[in-house]
N, CA, C and O atoms as a GROMACS GRO file, in nm:
protein
  492
    1MET      N    1   9.520  13.738   9.716
    1MET     CA    2   9.681  13.732   9.705
    1MET      C    3   9.716  13.641   9.800
    1MET      O    4   9.640  13.636   9.897
    2ALA      N    5   9.811  13.566   9.798
    2ALA     CA    6   9.889  13.468   9.847
    2ALA      C    7   9.954  13.535   9.930
    2ALA      O    8   9.983  13.654   9.922
    3THR      N    9   9.984  13.447  10.031
    3THR     CA   10  10.057  13.517  10.155
    3THR      C   11  10.184  13.455  10.122
    3THR      O   12  10.188  13.351  10.056
    4GLY      N   13  10.307  13.525  10.173
    4GLY     CA   14  10.463  13.501  10.184
    4GLY      C   15  10.479  13.354  10.201
    4GLY      O   16  10.559  13.298  10.125
    5LEU      N   17  10.410  13.278  10.295
    5LEU     CA   18  10.402  13.133  10.302
    5LEU      C   19  10.382  13.059  10.196
    5LEU      O   20  10.454  12.965  10.163
    6GLU      N   21  10.261  13.106  10.125
    6GLU     CA   22  10.196  13.032  10.025
    6GLU      C   23  10.295  13.051   9.886
    6GLU      O   24  10.321  12.960   9.808
    7ARG      N   25  10.341  13.185   9.874
    7ARG     CA   26  10.410  13.200   9.791
    7ARG      C   27  10.531  13.102   9.784
    7ARG      O   28  10.548  13.025   9.689
    8TYR      N   29  10.635  13.116   9.918
    8TYR     CA   30  10.756  13.023   9.906
    8TYR      C   31  10.702  12.848   9.860
    8TYR      O   32  10.758  12.773   9.780
    9GLU      N   33  10.560  12.818   9.954
    9GLU     CA   34  10.547  12.696   9.895
    9GLU      C   35  10.512  12.647   9.794
    9GLU      O   36  10.516  12.526   9.772
   10ARG      N   37  10.470  12.740   9.709
   10ARG     CA   38  10.448  12.724   9.524
   10ARG      C   39  10.603  12.704   9.485
   10ARG      O   40  10.642  12.601   9.430
   11ASN      N   41  10.701  12.830   9.525
   11ASN     CA   42  10.828  12.785   9.476
   11ASN      C   43  10.887  12.691   9.508
   11ASN      O   44  10.960  12.638   9.424
   12TYR      N   45  10.880  12.646   9.617
   12TYR     CA   46  10.917  12.487   9.633
   12TYR      C   47  10.930  12.402   9.553
   12TYR      O   48  11.018  12.342   9.492
   13ARG      N   49  10.738  12.413   9.572
   13ARG     CA   50  10.715  12.292   9.473
   13ARG      C   51  10.727  12.280   9.279
   13ARG      O   52  10.702  12.201   9.187
   14ALA      N   53  10.765  12.373   9.296
   14ALA     CA   54  10.822  12.457   9.140
   14ALA      C   55  10.933  12.343   9.107
   14ALA      O   56  10.929  12.253   9.023
   15LEU      N   57  11.035  12.377   9.203
   15LEU     CA   58  11.176  12.326   9.194
   15LEU      C   59  11.157  12.238   9.221
   15LEU      O   60  11.241  12.168   9.164
   16ALA      N   61  11.068  12.152   9.302
   16ALA     CA   62  11.082  11.989   9.325
   16ALA      C   63  11.044  11.910   9.234
   16ALA      O   64  11.085  11.794   9.226
   17ALA      N   65  10.962  11.962   9.154
   17ALA     CA   66  10.897  11.951   9.027
   17ALA      C   67  11.028  11.937   8.893
   17ALA      O   68  11.056  11.844   8.818
   18GLU      N   69  11.080  12.061   8.908
   18GLU     CA   70  11.249  12.041   8.802
   18GLU      C   71  11.287  11.931   8.857
   18GLU      O   72  11.229  11.844   8.792
   19LEU      N   73  11.353  11.880   8.943
   19LEU     CA   74  11.390  11.782   8.959
   19LEU      C   75  11.361  11.622   8.917
   19LEU      O   76  11.433  11.524   8.897
   20ALA      N   77  11.253  11.641   8.915
   20ALA     CA   78  11.201  11.475   8.834
   20ALA      C   79  11.220  11.464   8.673
   20ALA      O   80  11.188  11.369   8.602
   21ASP      N   81  11.296  11.614   8.624
   21ASP     CA   82  11.345  11.612   8.483
   21ASP      C   83  11.487  11.646   8.460
   21ASP      O   84  11.544  11.677   8.355
   22ILE      N   85  11.523  11.635   8.558
   22ILE     CA   86  11.704  11.635   8.593
   22ILE      C   87  11.761  11.527   8.486
   22ILE      O   88  11.857  11.550   8.413
   23GLY      N   89  11.700  11.427   8.489
   23GLY     CA   90  11.826  11.303   8.394
   23GLY      C   91  11.910  11.260   8.462
   23GLY      O   92  11.893  11.278   8.583
   24LEU      N   93  12.016  11.197   8.423
   24LEU     CA   94  12.130  11.125   8.466
   24LEU      C   95  12.225  11.226   8.512
   24LEU      O   96  12.226  11.333   8.451
   25ILE      N   97  12.306  11.208   8.612
   25ILE     CA   98  12.382  11.278   8.666
   25ILE      C   99  12.531  11.231   8.686
   25ILE      O  100  12.562  11.118   8.722
   26SER      N  101  12.617  11.330   8.658
   26SER     CA  102  12.784  11.261   8.707
   26SER      C  103  12.874  11.392   8.727
   26SER      O  104  12.871  11.498   8.663
   27PRO      N  105  12.951  11.354   8.833
   27PRO     CA  106  13.067  11.401   8.892
   27PRO      C  107  13.160  11.429   8.752
   27PRO      O  108  13.149  11.355   8.654
   28GLY      N  109  13.247  11.537   8.753
   28GLY     CA  110  13.379  11.521   8.694
   28GLY      C  111  13.354  11.636   8.579
   28GLY      O  112  13.290  11.741   8.584
   29SER      N  113  13.437  11.571   8.466
   29SER     CA  114  13.507  11.722   8.340
   29SER      C  115  13.535  11.607   8.216
   29SER      O  116  13.579  11.492   8.208
   30VAL      N  117  13.487  11.704   8.132
   30VAL     CA  118  13.511  11.622   8.043
   30VAL      C  119  13.631  11.722   7.944
   30VAL      O  120  13.599  11.835   7.907
   31VAL      N  121  13.756  11.668   7.913
   31VAL     CA  122  13.852  11.750   7.798
   31VAL      C  123  13.866  11.703   7.657
   31VAL      O  124  13.852  11.586   7.622
   32VAL      N  125  13.895  11.799   7.582
   32VAL     CA  126  13.959  11.736   7.466
   32VAL      C  127  14.111  11.752   7.439
   32VAL      O  128  14.159  11.861   7.468
   33ARG      N  129  14.175  11.678   7.399
   33ARG     CA  130  14.332  11.705   7.423
   33ARG      C  131  14.334  11.679   7.269
   33ARG      O  132  14.243  11.632   7.200
   34THR      N  133  14.469  11.726   7.229
   34THR     CA  134  14.559  11.707   7.074
   34THR      C  135  14.666  11.624   7.112
   34THR      O  136  14.662  11.580   7.227
   35THR      N  137  14.718  11.608   7.072
   35THR     CA  138  14.873  11.530   7.072
   35THR      C  139  14.989  11.525   6.944
   35THR      O  140  14.962  11.509   6.825
   36SER      N  141  15.090  11.540   6.989
   36SER     CA  142  15.139  11.535   6.923
   36SER      C  143  15.303  11.414   6.928
   36SER      O  144  15.414  11.442   6.974
   37CYS      N  145  15.269  11.316   6.878
   37CYS     CA  146  15.334  11.189   6.864
   37CYS      C  147  15.502  11.184   6.866
   37CYS      O  148  15.562  11.093   6.924
   38GLY      N  149  15.572  11.296   6.792
   38GLY     CA  150  15.721  11.267   6.763
   38GLY      C  151  15.795  11.216   6.672
   38GLY      O  152  15.911  11.253   6.654
   39LYS      N  153  15.742  11.132   6.609
   39LYS     CA  154  15.778  11.034   6.485
   39LYS      C  155  15.801  11.122   6.391
   39LYS      O  156  15.709  11.198   6.365
   40PRO      N  157  15.918  11.135   6.320
   40PRO     CA  158  15.988  11.227   6.206
   40PRO      C  159  15.872  11.228   6.134
   40PRO      O  160  15.770  11.161   6.149
   41GLY      N  161  15.904  11.330   6.037
   41GLY     CA  162  15.812  11.376   5.937
   41GLY      C  163  15.646  11.358   5.983
   41GLY      O  164  15.566  11.365   5.889
   42CYS      N  165  15.610  11.344   6.073
   42CYS     CA  166  15.464  11.318   6.094
   42CYS      C  167  15.377  11.483   6.077
   42CYS      O  168  15.397  11.592   6.131
   43ARG      N  169  15.304  11.448   6.005
   43ARG     CA  170  15.226  11.596   6.040
   43ARG      C  171  15.233  11.671   6.158
   43ARG      O  172  15.270  11.788   6.149
   44CYS      N  173  15.206  11.627   6.262
   44CYS     CA  174  15.200  11.689   6.421
   44CYS      C  175  15.300  11.743   6.448
   44CYS      O  176  15.297  11.817   6.546
   45LEU      N  177  15.456  11.726   6.357
   45LEU     CA  178  15.562  11.828   6.365
   45LEU      C  179  15.598  11.932   6.232
   45LEU      O  180  15.692  12.005   6.202
   46ALA      N  181  15.484  11.898   6.181
   46ALA     CA  182  15.493  11.992   6.043
   46ALA      C  183  15.519  12.137   6.094
   46ALA      O  184  15.554  12.158   6.210
   47ASP      N  185  15.498  12.250   5.986
   47ASP     CA  186  15.483  12.380   5.992
   47ASP      C  187  15.386  12.435   5.898
   47ASP      O  188  15.402  12.449   5.777
   48PRO      N  189  15.293  12.464   5.962
   48PRO     CA  190  15.210  12.450   6.081
   48PRO      C  191  15.190  12.282   6.116
   48PRO      O  192  15.178  12.198   6.027
   49PRO      N  193  15.188  12.258   6.233
   49PRO     CA  194  15.183  12.143   6.308
   49PRO      C  195  15.006  12.083   6.323
   49PRO      O  196  14.908  12.137   6.376
   50GLN      N  197  15.021  11.950   6.250
   50GLN     CA  198  14.841  11.931   6.268
   50GLN      C  199  14.883  11.821   6.357
   50GLN      O  200  14.956  11.723   6.338
   51ARG      N  201  14.811  11.867   6.469
   51ARG     CA  202  14.816  11.756   6.592
   51ARG      C  203  14.694  11.646   6.586
   51ARG      O  204  14.588  11.659   6.524
   52HIS      N  205  14.739  11.522   6.672
   52HIS     CA  206  14.670  11.417   6.644
   52HIS      C  207  14.501  11.442   6.730
   52HIS      O  208  14.491  11.548   6.792
   53GLY      N  209  14.420  11.378   6.730
   53GLY     CA  210  14.310  11.417   6.757
   53GLY      C  211  14.172  11.488   6.703
   53GLY      O  212  14.151  11.504   6.582
   54PRO      N  213  14.116  11.512   6.764
   54PRO     CA  214  14.089  11.547   6.927
   54PRO      C  215  14.046  11.402   7.004
   54PRO      O  216  13.941  11.347   6.973
   55TYR      N  217  14.111  11.362   7.076
   55TYR     CA  218  14.091  11.271   7.189
   55TYR      C  219  14.000  11.346   7.320
   55TYR      O  220  14.030  11.458   7.361
   56TYR      N  221  13.893  11.274   7.373
   56TYR     CA  222  13.819  11.286   7.465
   56TYR      C  223  13.838  11.243   7.574
   56TYR      O  224  13.860  11.122   7.568
   57GLN      N  225  13.841  11.292   7.699
   57GLN     CA  226  13.911  11.207   7.817
   57GLN      C  227  13.776  11.291   7.956
   57GLN      O  228  13.767  11.405   8.002
   58TYR      N  229  13.706  11.184   7.973
   58TYR     CA  230  13.643  11.202   8.119
   58TYR      C  231  13.733  11.198   8.244
   58TYR      O  232  13.833  11.127   8.234
   59SER      N  233  13.718  11.252   8.340
   59SER     CA  234  13.796  11.281   8.486
   59SER      C  235  13.704  11.289   8.604
   59SER      O  236  13.594  11.339   8.580
   60ARG      N  237  13.727  11.245   8.742
   60ARG     CA  238  13.644  11.268   8.818
   60ARG      C  239  13.733  11.184   8.927
   60ARG      O  240  13.811  11.090   8.908
   61ALA      N  241  13.694  11.252   9.050
   61ALA     CA  242  13.752  11.173   9.198
   61ALA      C  243  13.693  11.071   9.256
   61ALA      O  244  13.585  11.092   9.311
   62VAL      N  245  13.751  10.933   9.256
   62VAL     CA  246  13.702  10.881   9.320
   62VAL      C  247  13.792  10.812   9.464
   62VAL      O  248  13.898  10.749   9.461
   63ALA      N  249  13.705  10.850   9.590
   63ALA     CA  250  13.807  10.811   9.696
   63ALA      C  251  13.958  10.872   9.685
   63ALA      O  252  14.059  10.805   9.705
   64GLY      N  253  13.956  11.033   9.644
   64GLY     CA  254  14.041  11.125   9.654
   64GLY      C  255  14.154  11.102   9.563
   64GLY      O  256  14.262  11.156   9.586
   65LYS      N  257  14.132  11.008   9.440
   65LYS     CA  258  14.247  10.963   9.335
   65LYS      C  259  14.140  11.029   9.257
   65LYS      O  260  14.019  11.013   9.276
   66THR      N  261  14.212  11.127   9.143
   66THR     CA  262  14.160  11.096   9.002
   66THR      C  263  14.170  10.957   8.888
   66THR      O  264  14.263  10.882   8.859
   67VAL      N  265  14.046  10.963   8.849
   67VAL     CA  266  14.019  10.841   8.739
   67VAL      C  267  13.972  10.904   8.601
   67VAL      O  268  13.892  10.997   8.596
   68SER      N  269  14.010  10.866   8.527
   68SER     CA  270  14.003  10.887   8.382
   68SER      C  271  14.010  10.785   8.295
   68SER      O  272  14.066  10.678   8.317
   69ARG      N  273  13.938  10.827   8.167
   69ARG     CA  274  13.885  10.743   8.117
   69ARG      C  275  13.819  10.783   7.954
   69ARG      O  276  13.704  10.824   7.937
   70ARG      N  277  13.930  10.758   7.831
   70ARG     CA  278  13.871  10.781   7.724
   70ARG      C  279  13.743  10.787   7.669
   70ARG      O  280  13.655  10.721   7.724
   71LEU      N  281  13.720  10.842   7.587
   71LEU     CA  282  13.588  10.856   7.520
   71LEU      C  283  13.561  10.904   7.390
   71LEU      O  284  13.626  10.999   7.346
   72ASP      N  285  13.462  10.841   7.314
   72ASP     CA  286  13.467  10.848   7.164
   72ASP      C  287  13.370  11.010   7.176
   72ASP      O  288  13.325  11.044   7.285
   73GLU      N  289  13.354  11.079   7.075
   73GLU     CA  290  13.256  11.205   7.110
   73GLU      C  291  13.117  11.164   7.138
   73GLU      O  292  13.056  11.236   7.217
   74ARG      N  293  13.067  11.082   7.098
   74ARG     CA  294  12.906  11.068   7.124
   74ARG      C  295  12.906  11.016   7.300
   74ARG      O  296  12.811  11.031   7.377
   75GLN      N  297  13.011  10.965   7.325
   75GLN     CA  298  13.038  10.924   7.496
   75GLN      C  299  13.070  11.068   7.540
   75GLN      O  300  13.008  11.107   7.639
   76ALA      N  301  13.155  11.150   7.486
   76ALA     CA  302  13.160  11.270   7.545
   76ALA      C  303  13.061  11.396   7.533
   76ALA      O  304  13.089  11.506   7.581
   77ASP      N  305  12.946  11.369   7.467
   77ASP     CA  306  12.844  11.437   7.463
   77ASP      C  307  12.750  11.411   7.550
   77ASP      O  308  12.684  11.503   7.596
   78LEU      N  309  12.726  11.267   7.592
   78LEU     CA  310  12.661  11.242   7.703
   78LEU      C  311  12.695  11.260   7.862
   78LEU      O  312  12.618  11.283   7.955
   79TYR      N  313  12.816  11.244   7.861
   79TYR     CA  314  12.919  11.311   8.007
   79TYR      C  315  12.875  11.465   8.024
   79TYR      O  316  12.847  11.521   8.130
   80ARG      N  317  12.876  11.515   7.909
   80ARG     CA  318  12.853  11.672   7.903
   80ARG      C  319  12.711  11.714   7.959
   80ARG      O  320  12.683  11.795   8.047
   81GLU      N  321  12.626  11.630   7.874
   81GLU     CA  322  12.510  11.647   7.950
   81GLU      C  323  12.452  11.624   8.081
   81GLU      O  324  12.380  11.699   8.146
   82TRP      N  325  12.517  11.446   8.123
   82TRP     CA  326  12.501  11.473   8.284
   82TRP      C  327  12.601  11.534   8.364
   82TRP      O  328  12.576  11.526   8.484
   83ILE      N  329  12.712  11.594   8.332
   83ILE     CA  330  12.758  11.701   8.433
   83ILE      C  331  12.670  11.802   8.449
   83ILE      O  332  12.644  11.843   8.562
   84ALA      N  333  12.614  11.855   8.339
   84ALA     CA  334  12.528  11.965   8.340
   84ALA      C  335  12.411  11.969   8.409
   84ALA      O  336  12.375  12.062   8.481
   85ASN      N  337  12.335  11.844   8.384
   85ASN     CA  338  12.245  11.792   8.457
   85ASN      C  339  12.279  11.820   8.637
   85ASN      O  340  12.198  11.864   8.720
   86ARG      N  341  12.402  11.786   8.659
   86ARG     CA  342  12.468  11.740   8.806
   86ARG      C  343  12.443  11.899   8.823
   86ARG      O  344  12.349  11.938   8.893
   87HIS      N  345  12.533  11.995   8.755
   87HIS     CA  346  12.545  12.129   8.790
   87HIS      C  347  12.386  12.206   8.846
   87HIS      O  348  12.367  12.281   8.942
   88ARG      N  349  12.296  12.156   8.749
   88ARG     CA  350  12.158  12.229   8.712
   88ARG      C  351  12.060  12.132   8.886
   88ARG      O  352  11.970  12.178   8.957
   89LEU      N  353  12.120  12.018   8.894
   89LEU     CA  354  12.045  11.962   9.044
   89LEU      C  355  12.111  12.046   9.176
   89LEU      O  356  12.060  12.064   9.287
   90GLU      N  357  12.243  12.092   9.124
   90GLU     CA  358  12.290  12.152   9.266
   90GLU      C  359  12.250  12.293   9.281
   90GLU      O  360  12.253  12.358   9.386
   91GLN      N  361  12.208  12.338   9.155
   91GLN     CA  362  12.167  12.502   9.215
   91GLN      C  363  12.017  12.510   9.227
   91GLN      O  364  11.965  12.616   9.260
   92ILE      N  365  11.917  12.364   9.194
   92ILE     CA  366  11.803  12.354   9.225
   92ILE      C  367  11.799  12.321   9.426
   92ILE      O  368  11.748  12.379   9.522
   93ILE      N  369  11.856  12.238   9.412
   93ILE     CA  370  11.893  12.215   9.562
   93ILE      C  371  11.962  12.375   9.669
   93ILE      O  372  11.922  12.383   9.785
   94ALA      N  373  12.019  12.438   9.636
   94ALA     CA  374  12.041  12.553   9.680
   94ALA      C  375  11.943  12.664   9.680
   94ALA      O  376  11.928  12.754   9.763
   95GLN      N  377  11.866  12.633   9.548
   95GLN     CA  378  11.744  12.770   9.596
   95GLN      C  379  11.632  12.726   9.660
   95GLN      O  380  11.547  12.807   9.696
   96MET      N  381  11.618  12.574   9.682
   96MET     CA  382  11.512  12.495   9.745
   96MET      C  383  11.548  12.512   9.940
   96MET      O  384  11.463  12.508  10.028
   97GLU      N  385  11.697  12.530   9.959
   97GLU     CA  386  11.742  12.575  10.104
   97GLU      C  387  11.711  12.736  10.111
   97GLU      O  388  11.667  12.797  10.208
   98GLN      N  389  11.733  12.772  10.027
   98GLN     CA  390  11.687  12.943   9.997
   98GLN      C  391  11.552  12.953  10.037
   98GLN      O  392  11.505  13.025  10.125
   99VAL      N  393  11.496  12.874   9.963
   99VAL     CA  394  11.356  12.914   9.981
   99VAL      C  395  11.288  12.856  10.121
   99VAL      O  396  11.187  12.906  10.170
  100SER      N  397  11.348  12.758  10.172
  100SER     CA  398  11.302  12.688  10.314
  100SER      C  399  11.384  12.760  10.409
  100SER      O  400  11.352  12.719  10.520
  101ALA      N  401  11.464  12.836  10.417
  101ALA     CA  402  11.519  12.941  10.515
  101ALA      C  403  11.435  13.039  10.496
  101ALA      O  404  11.400  13.085  10.604
  102GLN      N  405  11.373  13.107  10.382
  102GLN     CA  406  11.241  13.206  10.412
  102GLN      C  407  11.123  13.144  10.453
  102GLN      O  408  11.060  13.201  10.542
  103ALA      N  409  11.087  13.060  10.415
  103ALA     CA  410  10.955  12.990  10.494
  103ALA      C  411  10.997  12.949  10.607
  103ALA      O  412  10.897  12.947  10.679
  104ALA      N  413  11.103  12.910  10.675
  104ALA     CA  414  11.088  12.903  10.788
  104ALA      C  415  11.082  13.045  10.884
  104ALA      O  416  11.042  13.046  11.000
  105GLU      N  417  11.125  13.147  10.818
  105GLU     CA  418  11.161  13.250  10.879
  105GLU      C  419  10.979  13.306  10.953
  105GLU      O  420  10.947  13.349  11.064
  106ILE      N  421  10.907  13.278  10.840
  106ILE     CA  422  10.770  13.306  10.860
  106ILE      C  423  10.710  13.222  10.922
  106ILE      O  424  10.605  13.248  10.981
  107MET      N  425  10.777  13.076  10.920
  107MET     CA  426  10.653  12.956  11.014
  107MET      C  427  10.728  12.950  11.196
  107MET      O  428  10.677  12.900  11.295
  108LEU      N  429  10.854  13.018  11.184
  108LEU     CA  430  10.925  12.999  11.304
  108LEU      C  431  10.859  13.124  11.391
  108LEU      O  432  10.867  13.128  11.513
  109ARG      N  433  10.809  13.201  11.332
  109ARG     CA  434  10.720  13.340  11.421
  109ARG      C  435  10.619  13.270  11.504
  109ARG      O  436  10.535  13.199  11.449
  110PRO      N  437  10.620  13.284  11.621
  110PRO     CA  438  10.518  13.249  11.705
  110PRO      C  439  10.356  13.265  11.702
  110PRO      O  440  10.268  13.186  11.740
  111GLU      N  441  10.347  13.392  11.646
  111GLU     CA  442  10.223  13.436  11.608
  111GLU      C  443  10.166  13.402  11.455
  111GLU      O  444  10.046  13.395  11.430
  112SER      N  445  10.256  13.384  11.370
  112SER     CA  446  10.195  13.303  11.232
  112SER      C  447  10.158  13.171  11.185
  112SER      O  448  10.146  13.186  11.063
  113ASN      N  449  10.135  13.060  11.209
  113ASN     CA  450  10.185  12.946  11.250
  113ASN      C  451  10.107  12.854  11.379
  113ASN      O  452  10.163  12.829  11.485
  114PRO      N  453   9.974  12.814  11.346
  114PRO     CA  454   9.977  12.749  11.488
  114PRO      C  455  10.051  12.608  11.517
  114PRO      O  456  10.042  12.542  11.620
  115HIS      N  457  10.127  12.578  11.399
  115HIS     CA  458  10.190  12.438  11.373
  115HIS      C  459  10.331  12.434  11.342
  115HIS      O  460  10.346  12.362  11.242
  116PRO      N  461  10.431  12.476  11.381
  116PRO     CA  462  10.546  12.539  11.358
  116PRO      C  463  10.593  12.443  11.298
  116PRO      O  464  10.652  12.475  11.194
  117SER      N  465  10.590  12.282  11.333
  117SER     CA  466  10.677  12.197  11.304
  117SER      C  467  10.684  12.139  11.206
  117SER      O  468  10.768  12.055  11.173
  118ARG      N  469  10.534  12.206  11.112
  118ARG     CA  470  10.532  12.164  10.978
  118ARG      C  471  10.598  12.234  10.863
  118ARG      O  472  10.606  12.356  10.879
  119GLY      N  473  10.644  12.192  10.763
  119GLY     CA  474  10.674  12.238  10.636
  119GLY      C  475  10.617  12.262  10.533
  119GLY      O  476  10.496  12.256  10.556
  120PRO      N  477  10.645  12.299  10.372
  120PRO     CA  478  10.544  12.266  10.325
  120PRO      C  479  10.524  12.096  10.280
  120PRO      O  480  10.597  11.997  10.284
  121ARG      N  481  10.395  12.120  10.239
  121ARG     CA  482  10.314  12.019  10.221
  121ARG      C  483  10.406  11.954  10.095
  121ARG      O  484  10.454  12.018  10.001
  122ARG      N  485  10.419  11.764  10.127
  122ARG     CA  486  10.464  11.679   9.999
  122ARG      C  487  10.322  11.692   9.939
  122ARG      O  488  10.218  11.717  10.000
  123ARG      N  489  10.344  11.661   9.749
  123ARG     CA  490  10.230  11.637   9.709
  123ARG      C  491  10.326  11.478   9.598
  123ARG      O  492  10.260  11.404   9.526
   0.00000   0.00000   0.00000
């Protein structure tokens, strides 16, 4: 039967292995917009209106300012994937921090580990 520390080390290694498969990451968001042009007789002003678009826009903060760029549908799909990858990365890191804290509780007990400064081994 695995000890608590061995179980935490195994969980930590599994999370670290997931990091290798993350792929590209990006902060920000992708929105889809439709617009009205306002030209008399245009379909965007008809009843019901048929707005122009869809237009894809990627936005993120750079040095405290919002930076946006227009995208085509393929680019928007890529950015959505990269943004999802970043969210998954953040989830994995949060889980690694939690597992590390739980392992630390065991490792910092004076009687449980003759080498309390050592953490889970890297491979």
